mmCIF file of C-alpha atoms in Angstrom:
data_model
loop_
_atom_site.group_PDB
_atom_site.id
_atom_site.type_symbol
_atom_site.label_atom_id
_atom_site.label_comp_id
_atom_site.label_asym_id
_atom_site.label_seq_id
_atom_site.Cartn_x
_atom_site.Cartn_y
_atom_site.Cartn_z
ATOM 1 C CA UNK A 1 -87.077 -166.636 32.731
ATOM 2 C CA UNK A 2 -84.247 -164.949 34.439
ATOM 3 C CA UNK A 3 -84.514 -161.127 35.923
ATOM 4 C CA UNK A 4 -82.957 -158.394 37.842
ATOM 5 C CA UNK A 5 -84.876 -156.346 39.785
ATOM 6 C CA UNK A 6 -84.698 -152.595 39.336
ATOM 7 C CA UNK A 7 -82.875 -149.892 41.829
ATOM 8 C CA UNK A 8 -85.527 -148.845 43.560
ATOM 9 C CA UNK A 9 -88.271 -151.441 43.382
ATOM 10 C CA UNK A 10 -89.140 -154.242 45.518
ATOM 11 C CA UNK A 11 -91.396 -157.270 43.736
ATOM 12 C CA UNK A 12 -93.595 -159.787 45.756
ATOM 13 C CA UNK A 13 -93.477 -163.569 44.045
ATOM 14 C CA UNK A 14 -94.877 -166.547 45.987
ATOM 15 C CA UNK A 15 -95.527 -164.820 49.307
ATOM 16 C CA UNK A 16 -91.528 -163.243 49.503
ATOM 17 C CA UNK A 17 -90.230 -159.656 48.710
ATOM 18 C CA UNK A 18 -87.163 -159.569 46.676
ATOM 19 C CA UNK A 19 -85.182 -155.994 46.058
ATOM 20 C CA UNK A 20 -83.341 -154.373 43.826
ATOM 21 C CA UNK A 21 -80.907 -155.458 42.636
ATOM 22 C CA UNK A 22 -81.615 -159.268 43.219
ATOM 23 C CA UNK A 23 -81.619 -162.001 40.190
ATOM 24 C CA UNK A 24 -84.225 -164.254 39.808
ATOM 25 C CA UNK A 25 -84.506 -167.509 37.657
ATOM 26 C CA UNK A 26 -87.367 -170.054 36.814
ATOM 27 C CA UNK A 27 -89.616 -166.948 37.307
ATOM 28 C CA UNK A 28 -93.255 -167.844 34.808
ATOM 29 C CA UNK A 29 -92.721 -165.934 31.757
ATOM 30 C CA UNK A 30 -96.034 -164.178 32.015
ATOM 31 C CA UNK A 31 -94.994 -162.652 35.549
ATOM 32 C CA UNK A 32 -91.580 -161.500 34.452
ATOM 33 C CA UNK A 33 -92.896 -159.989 31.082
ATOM 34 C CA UNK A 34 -95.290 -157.715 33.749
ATOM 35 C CA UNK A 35 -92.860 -156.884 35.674
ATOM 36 C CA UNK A 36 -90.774 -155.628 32.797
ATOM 37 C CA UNK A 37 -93.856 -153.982 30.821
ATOM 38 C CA UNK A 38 -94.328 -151.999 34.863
ATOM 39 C CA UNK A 39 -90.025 -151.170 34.798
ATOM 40 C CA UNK A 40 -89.995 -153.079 37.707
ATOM 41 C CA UNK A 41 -87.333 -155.564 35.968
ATOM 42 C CA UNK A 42 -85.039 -156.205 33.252
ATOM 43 C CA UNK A 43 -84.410 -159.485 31.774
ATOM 44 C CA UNK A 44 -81.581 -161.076 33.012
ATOM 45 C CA UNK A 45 -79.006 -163.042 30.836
ATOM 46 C CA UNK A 46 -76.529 -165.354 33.191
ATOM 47 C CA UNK A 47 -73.104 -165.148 32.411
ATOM 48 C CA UNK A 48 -71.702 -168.548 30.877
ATOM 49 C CA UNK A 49 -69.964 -170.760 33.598
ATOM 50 C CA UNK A 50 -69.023 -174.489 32.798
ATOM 51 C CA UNK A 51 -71.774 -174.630 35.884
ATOM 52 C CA UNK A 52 -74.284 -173.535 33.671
ATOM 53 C CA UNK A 53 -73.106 -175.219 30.438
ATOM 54 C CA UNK A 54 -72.602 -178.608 28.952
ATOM 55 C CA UNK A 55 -68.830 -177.585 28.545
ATOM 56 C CA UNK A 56 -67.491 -179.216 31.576
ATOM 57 C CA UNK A 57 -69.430 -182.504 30.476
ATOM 58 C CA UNK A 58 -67.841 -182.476 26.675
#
């Protein structure tokens, strides 16, 4: 699951501190879900990129 941390919050995942304002991907659904229940995050949708799509492939 992809997320943005909020202005003003600071998260700790797997021993590191991320900020605000930082994206995160591949982050367990459970966690990010807690985060975002606690306002520490939003969900996070990636803007489409042929990097990130099958389009540059079709």
């Amino acid at each position: 699951m992809f997320v943005k941390i909020n202005p003003g919050h600071q998260v700790t995942y797997a021993g590191v501190v991320f900020t605000a304002g930082q994206r995160l991907r591949n982050i367990p659904p459970a966690v990010a879900e807690a985060w975002i229940a606690q306002g520490l995050a939003v969900a996070y949708t990636p803007p489409r990129t042929a990097e990130n799509t099958f389009e540059k492939w079709l």
